[in-house]
CSV table of C-alpha atoms in Angstrom, one decimal:
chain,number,residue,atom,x,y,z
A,1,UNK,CA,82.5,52.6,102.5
A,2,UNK,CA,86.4,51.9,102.0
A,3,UNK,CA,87.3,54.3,99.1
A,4,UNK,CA,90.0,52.3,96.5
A,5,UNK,CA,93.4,53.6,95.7
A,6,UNK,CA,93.5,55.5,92.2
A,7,UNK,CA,96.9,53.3,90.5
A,8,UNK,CA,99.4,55.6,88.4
A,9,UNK,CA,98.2,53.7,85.3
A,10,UNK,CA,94.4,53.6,86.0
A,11,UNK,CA,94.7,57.7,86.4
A,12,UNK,CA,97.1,57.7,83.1
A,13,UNK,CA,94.6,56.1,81.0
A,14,UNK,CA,91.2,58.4,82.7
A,15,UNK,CA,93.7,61.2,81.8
A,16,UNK,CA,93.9,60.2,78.4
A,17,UNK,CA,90.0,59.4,78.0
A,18,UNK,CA,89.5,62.9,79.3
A,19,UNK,CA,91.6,64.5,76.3
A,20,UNK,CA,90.5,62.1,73.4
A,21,UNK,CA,87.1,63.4,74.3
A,22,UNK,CA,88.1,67.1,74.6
A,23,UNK,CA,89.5,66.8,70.8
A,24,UNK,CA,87.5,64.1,69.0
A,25,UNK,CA,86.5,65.3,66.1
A,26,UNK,CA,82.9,66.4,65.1
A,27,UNK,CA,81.5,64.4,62.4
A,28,UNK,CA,78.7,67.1,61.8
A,29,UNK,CA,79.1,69.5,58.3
A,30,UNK,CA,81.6,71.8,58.3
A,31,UNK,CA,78.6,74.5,58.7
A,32,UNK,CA,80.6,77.7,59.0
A,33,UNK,CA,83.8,77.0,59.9
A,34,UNK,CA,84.8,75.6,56.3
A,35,UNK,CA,87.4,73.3,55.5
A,36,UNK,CA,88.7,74.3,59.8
A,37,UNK,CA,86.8,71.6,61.3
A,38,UNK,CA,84.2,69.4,59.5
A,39,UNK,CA,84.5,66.0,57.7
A,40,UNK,CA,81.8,67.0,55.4
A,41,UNK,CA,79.9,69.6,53.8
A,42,UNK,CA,76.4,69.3,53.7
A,43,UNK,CA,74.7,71.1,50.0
A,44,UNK,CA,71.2,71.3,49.1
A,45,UNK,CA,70.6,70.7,45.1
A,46,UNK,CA,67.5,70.0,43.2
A,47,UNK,CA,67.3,66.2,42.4
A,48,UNK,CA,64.7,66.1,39.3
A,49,UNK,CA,66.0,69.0,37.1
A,50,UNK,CA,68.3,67.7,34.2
A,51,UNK,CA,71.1,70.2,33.4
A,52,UNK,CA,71.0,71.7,36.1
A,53,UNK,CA,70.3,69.3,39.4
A,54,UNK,CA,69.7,65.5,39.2
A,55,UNK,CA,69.8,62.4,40.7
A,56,UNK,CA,70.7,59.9,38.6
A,57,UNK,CA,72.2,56.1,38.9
A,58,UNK,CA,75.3,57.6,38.5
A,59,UNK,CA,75.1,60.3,40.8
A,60,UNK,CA,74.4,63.8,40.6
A,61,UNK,CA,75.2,65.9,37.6
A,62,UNK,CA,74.1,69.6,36.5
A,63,UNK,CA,75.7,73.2,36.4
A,64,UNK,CA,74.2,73.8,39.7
A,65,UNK,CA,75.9,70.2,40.9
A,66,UNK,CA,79.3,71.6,39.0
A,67,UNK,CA,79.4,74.8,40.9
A,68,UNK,CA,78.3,73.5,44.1
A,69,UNK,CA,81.7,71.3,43.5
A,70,UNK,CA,83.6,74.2,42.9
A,71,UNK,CA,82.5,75.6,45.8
A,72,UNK,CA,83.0,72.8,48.0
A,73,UNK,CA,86.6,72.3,46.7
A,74,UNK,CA,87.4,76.0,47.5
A,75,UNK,CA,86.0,75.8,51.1
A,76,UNK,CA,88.1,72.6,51.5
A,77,UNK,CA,86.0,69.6,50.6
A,78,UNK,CA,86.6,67.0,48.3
A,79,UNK,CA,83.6,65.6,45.7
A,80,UNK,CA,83.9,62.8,48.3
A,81,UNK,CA,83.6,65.1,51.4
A,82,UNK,CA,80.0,66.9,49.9
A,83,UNK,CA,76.5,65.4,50.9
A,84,UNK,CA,73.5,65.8,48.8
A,85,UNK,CA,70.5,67.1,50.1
A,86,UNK,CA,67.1,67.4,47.8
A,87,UNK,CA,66.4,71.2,48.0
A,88,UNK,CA,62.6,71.3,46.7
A,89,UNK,CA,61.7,74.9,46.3
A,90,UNK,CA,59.1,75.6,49.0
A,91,UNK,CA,61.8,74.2,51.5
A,92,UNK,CA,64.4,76.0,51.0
A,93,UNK,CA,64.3,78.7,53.1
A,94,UNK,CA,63.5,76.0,56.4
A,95,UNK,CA,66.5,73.8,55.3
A,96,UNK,CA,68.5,76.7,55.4
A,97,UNK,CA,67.4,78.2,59.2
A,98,UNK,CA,67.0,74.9,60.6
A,99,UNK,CA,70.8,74.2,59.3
A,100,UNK,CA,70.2,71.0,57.3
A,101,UNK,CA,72.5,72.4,54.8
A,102,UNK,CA,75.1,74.5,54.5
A,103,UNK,CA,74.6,75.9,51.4
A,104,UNK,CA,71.8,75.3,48.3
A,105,UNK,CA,72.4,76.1,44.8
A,106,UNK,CA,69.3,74.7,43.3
A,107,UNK,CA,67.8,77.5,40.7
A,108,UNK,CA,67.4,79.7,43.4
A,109,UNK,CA,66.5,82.8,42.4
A,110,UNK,CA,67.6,86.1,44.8
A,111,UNK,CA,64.2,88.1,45.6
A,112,UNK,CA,63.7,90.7,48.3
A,113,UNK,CA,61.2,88.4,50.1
A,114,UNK,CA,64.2,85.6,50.2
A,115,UNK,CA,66.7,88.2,51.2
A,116,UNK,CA,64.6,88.9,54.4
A,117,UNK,CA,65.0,85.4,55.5
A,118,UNK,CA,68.2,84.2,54.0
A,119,UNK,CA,71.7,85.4,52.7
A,120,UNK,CA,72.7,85.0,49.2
A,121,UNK,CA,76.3,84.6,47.5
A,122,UNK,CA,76.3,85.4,43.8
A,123,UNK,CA,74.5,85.7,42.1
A,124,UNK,CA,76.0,83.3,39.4
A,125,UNK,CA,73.9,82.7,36.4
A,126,UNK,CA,70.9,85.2,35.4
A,127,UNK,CA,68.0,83.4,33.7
A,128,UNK,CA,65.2,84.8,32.1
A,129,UNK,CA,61.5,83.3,31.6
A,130,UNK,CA,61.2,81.7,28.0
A,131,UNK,CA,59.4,79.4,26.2
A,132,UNK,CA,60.5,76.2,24.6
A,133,UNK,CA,58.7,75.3,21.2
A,134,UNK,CA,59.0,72.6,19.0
A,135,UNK,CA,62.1,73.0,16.9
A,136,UNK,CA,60.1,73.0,13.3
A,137,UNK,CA,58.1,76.2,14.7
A,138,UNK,CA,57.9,78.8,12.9
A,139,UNK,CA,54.5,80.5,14.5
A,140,UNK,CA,55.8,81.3,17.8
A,141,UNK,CA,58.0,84.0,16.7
A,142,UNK,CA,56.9,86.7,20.3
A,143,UNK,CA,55.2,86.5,23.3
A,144,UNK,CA,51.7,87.7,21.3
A,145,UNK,CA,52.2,85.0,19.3
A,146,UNK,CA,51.5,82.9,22.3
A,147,UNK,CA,47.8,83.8,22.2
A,148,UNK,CA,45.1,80.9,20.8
A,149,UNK,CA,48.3,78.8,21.9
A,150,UNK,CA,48.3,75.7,23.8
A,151,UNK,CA,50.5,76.4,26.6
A,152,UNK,CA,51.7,73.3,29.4
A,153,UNK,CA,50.7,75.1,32.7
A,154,UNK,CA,52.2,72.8,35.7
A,155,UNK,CA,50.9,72.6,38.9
A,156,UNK,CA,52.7,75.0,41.3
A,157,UNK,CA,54.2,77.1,39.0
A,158,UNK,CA,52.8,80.9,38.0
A,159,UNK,CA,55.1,81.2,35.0
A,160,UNK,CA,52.3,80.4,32.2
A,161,UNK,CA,49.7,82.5,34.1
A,162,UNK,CA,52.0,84.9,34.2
A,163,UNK,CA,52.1,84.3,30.1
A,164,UNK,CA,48.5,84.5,30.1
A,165,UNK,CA,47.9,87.7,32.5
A,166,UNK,CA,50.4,89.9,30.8
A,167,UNK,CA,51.4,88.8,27.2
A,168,UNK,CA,48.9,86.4,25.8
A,169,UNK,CA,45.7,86.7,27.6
A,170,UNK,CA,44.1,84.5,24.7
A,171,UNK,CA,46.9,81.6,25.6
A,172,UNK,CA,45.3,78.2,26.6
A,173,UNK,CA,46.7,76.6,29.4
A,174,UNK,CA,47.0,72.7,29.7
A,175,UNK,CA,47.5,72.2,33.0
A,176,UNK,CA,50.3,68.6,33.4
A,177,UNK,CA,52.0,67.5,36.8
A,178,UNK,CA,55.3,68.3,36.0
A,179,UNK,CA,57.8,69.5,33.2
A,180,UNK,CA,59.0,66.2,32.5
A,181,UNK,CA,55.7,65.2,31.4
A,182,UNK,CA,54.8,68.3,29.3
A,183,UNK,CA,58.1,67.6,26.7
A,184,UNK,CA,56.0,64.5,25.5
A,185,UNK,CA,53.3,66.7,25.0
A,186,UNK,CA,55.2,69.4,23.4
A,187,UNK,CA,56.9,66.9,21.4
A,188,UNK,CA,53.5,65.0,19.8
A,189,UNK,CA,51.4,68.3,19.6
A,190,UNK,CA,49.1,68.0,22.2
A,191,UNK,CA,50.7,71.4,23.9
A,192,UNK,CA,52.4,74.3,21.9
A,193,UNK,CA,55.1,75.0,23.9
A,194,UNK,CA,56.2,75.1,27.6
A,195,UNK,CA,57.3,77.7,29.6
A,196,UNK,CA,59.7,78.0,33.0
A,197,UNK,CA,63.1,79.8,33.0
A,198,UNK,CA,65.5,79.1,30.4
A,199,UNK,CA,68.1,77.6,31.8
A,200,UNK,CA,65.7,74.8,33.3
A,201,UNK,CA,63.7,74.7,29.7
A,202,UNK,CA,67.4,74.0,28.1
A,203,UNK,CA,68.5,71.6,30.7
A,204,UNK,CA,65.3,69.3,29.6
A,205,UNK,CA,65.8,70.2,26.2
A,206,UNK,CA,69.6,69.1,26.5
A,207,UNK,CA,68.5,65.0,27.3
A,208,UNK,CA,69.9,63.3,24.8
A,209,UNK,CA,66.1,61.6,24.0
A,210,UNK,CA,65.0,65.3,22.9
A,211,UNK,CA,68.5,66.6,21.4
A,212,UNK,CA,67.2,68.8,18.2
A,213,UNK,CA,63.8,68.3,18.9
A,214,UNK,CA,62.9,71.7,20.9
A,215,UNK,CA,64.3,75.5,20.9
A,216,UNK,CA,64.2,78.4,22.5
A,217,UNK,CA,62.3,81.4,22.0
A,218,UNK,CA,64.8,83.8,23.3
A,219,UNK,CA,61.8,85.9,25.1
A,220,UNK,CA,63.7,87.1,28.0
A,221,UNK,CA,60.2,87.7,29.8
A,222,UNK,CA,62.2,88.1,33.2
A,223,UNK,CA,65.3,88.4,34.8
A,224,UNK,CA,65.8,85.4,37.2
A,225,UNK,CA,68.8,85.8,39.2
A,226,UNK,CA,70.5,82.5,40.7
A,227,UNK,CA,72.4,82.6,44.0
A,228,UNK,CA,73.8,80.3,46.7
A,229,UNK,CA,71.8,80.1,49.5
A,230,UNK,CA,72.9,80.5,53.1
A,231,UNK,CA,71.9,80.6,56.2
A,232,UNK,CA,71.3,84.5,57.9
A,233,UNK,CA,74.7,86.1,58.8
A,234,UNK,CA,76.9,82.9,57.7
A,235,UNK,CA,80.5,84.1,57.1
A,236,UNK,CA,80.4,81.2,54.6
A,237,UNK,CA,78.7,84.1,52.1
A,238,UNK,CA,82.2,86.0,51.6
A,239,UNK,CA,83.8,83.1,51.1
A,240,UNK,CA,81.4,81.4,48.7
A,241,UNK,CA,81.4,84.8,46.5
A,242,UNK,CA,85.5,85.0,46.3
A,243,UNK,CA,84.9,81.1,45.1
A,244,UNK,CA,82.4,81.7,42.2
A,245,UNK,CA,84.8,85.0,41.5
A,246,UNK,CA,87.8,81.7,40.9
A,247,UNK,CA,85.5,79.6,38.8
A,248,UNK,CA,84.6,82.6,36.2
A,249,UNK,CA,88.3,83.6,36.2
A,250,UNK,CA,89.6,80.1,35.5
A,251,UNK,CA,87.2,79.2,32.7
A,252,UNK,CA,85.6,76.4,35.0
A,253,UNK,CA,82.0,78.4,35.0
A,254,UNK,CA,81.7,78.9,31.0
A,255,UNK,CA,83.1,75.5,30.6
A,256,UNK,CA,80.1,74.1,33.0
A,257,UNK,CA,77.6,76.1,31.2
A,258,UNK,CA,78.6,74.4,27.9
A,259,UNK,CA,78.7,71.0,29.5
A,260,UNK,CA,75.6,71.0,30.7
A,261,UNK,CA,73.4,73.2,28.7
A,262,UNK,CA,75.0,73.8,25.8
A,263,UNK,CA,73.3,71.1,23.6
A,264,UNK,CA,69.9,72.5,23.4
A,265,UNK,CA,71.8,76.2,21.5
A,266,UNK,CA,71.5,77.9,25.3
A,267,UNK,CA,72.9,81.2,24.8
A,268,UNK,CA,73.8,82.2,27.9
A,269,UNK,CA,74.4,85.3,29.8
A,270,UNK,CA,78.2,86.9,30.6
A,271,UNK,CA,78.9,85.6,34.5
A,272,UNK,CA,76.8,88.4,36.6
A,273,UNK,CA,78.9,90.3,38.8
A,274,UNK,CA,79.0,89.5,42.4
A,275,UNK,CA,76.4,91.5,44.1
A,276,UNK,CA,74.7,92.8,40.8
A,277,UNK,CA,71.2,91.9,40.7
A,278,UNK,CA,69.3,92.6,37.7
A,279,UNK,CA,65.7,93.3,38.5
């Protein structure tokens, strides 16, 4: 078989083939290298929390949405450059080791059993469990005050068993899918109040279809502290932490807190300390 004769310009463009490949870009997240490499930054976010994560037909809004921004914009990426990933809570962990995301800030509260499968940066809001009552309530003054109470229990979550076990044992639980549809509840009378952490029971409270109907109890039952998520040994952790350090120094992080939890009366926490987990 007669071989053919390579022309100049035939092995001119192969050449050039050969290098475009070599350097084309990678439109995978950015991942670890940052703002060095990626087109985009893929960040895992609850979708169905108001205040803090949600999906709405606007987009996504919520302080965790506002410091996942933050973040983002530090590390390189635009709001344009950022895509949303739905972080549900028993996932988490997966999306994280499989690299679906590159980071989740979704009410993601650091615990030792987390920490032994995952990094955290932060942490950079402390919660605490509390109840949310209707806002003409004046019986639901303490925890014990909870007992002979109808308490919205939802499926999945321990928090009003925990009520139940340790501070009311005479509470009632009425058990409801979700939070969304215990505020109805709350609101006619069928349930007494509702519990979860506070910053999720403000972000509800905070739709402007309950504004002034609800309040906190200001139980501090537990300390929930929030962190970013990454995946095990990510450099992105260092970098995430000197981020959240900019956004408290520059007013950004109060001024998100106030935004988007402010109108149900949330009285925040000072901006934990980097590293400082409050057990």
């Amino acid at each position: 078989m007669k071989l053919r004769k390579v022309t100049a310009a035939s092995a001119t463009v192969f050449a050039l083939a050969l290098t475009a490949t070599a350097c084309g870009g990678d439109n995978s997240t950015g991942g670890d290298s940052g703002s060095d490499g990626g087109k985009t930054i893929t960040v895992g976010i609850k979708f169905d929390q108001p205040g803090l994560g949600q999906k709405t037909p606007q987009g996504y809004a919520g302080f965790d949405v506002d410091v996942a921004t933050y973040v983002a914009k530090k590390l390189g990426y635009d709001a344009d450059q950022i895509e949303w990933k739905e972080a549900k809570s028993a996932d988490r962990e997966t999306m994280l080791q499989r690299g679906d995301v590159d980071f989740i800030a979704a009410t993601y509260s650091i615990t030792p059993e987390r920490q032994e499968k995952v990094d955290f940066a932060g942490p950079y809001l402390l919660a605490h469990q509390d109840v949310l009552v209707r806002a003409d309530d004046n019986k639901i003054k303490s925890p014990k005050d909870l007992n002979n109470a109808k308490l919205c229990s939802v499926t999945g979550s321990t928090s009003a068993q925990n009520v139940k076990d340790k501070l009311a044992p005479k509470a009632q639980l009425q058990p409801y899918p979700t939070y969304s549809a215990c505020l109805p509840g709350l609101q006619n009378g069928a349930v007494d109040a509702l519990t979860t952490d506070d910053s999720i029971l403000a972000g509800y409270a905070a739709q402007s279809q309950f504004k002034g109907k609800f309040k906190l109890g200001g139980f501090k039952l537990t300390n929930e502290n929030y962190g970013i998520g990454v995946k095990k040994g990510s450099d992105l952790k260092d970098k995430i932490n000197k981020a959240l350090e900019d956004m408290v120094a520059d007013k950004a992080w109060q001024e998100a807190v106030d935004k988007n939890l402010g109108p149900a009366n949330y009285k925040n926490e000072p901006a934990p300390k980097i590293g400082e987990i409050k057990s």
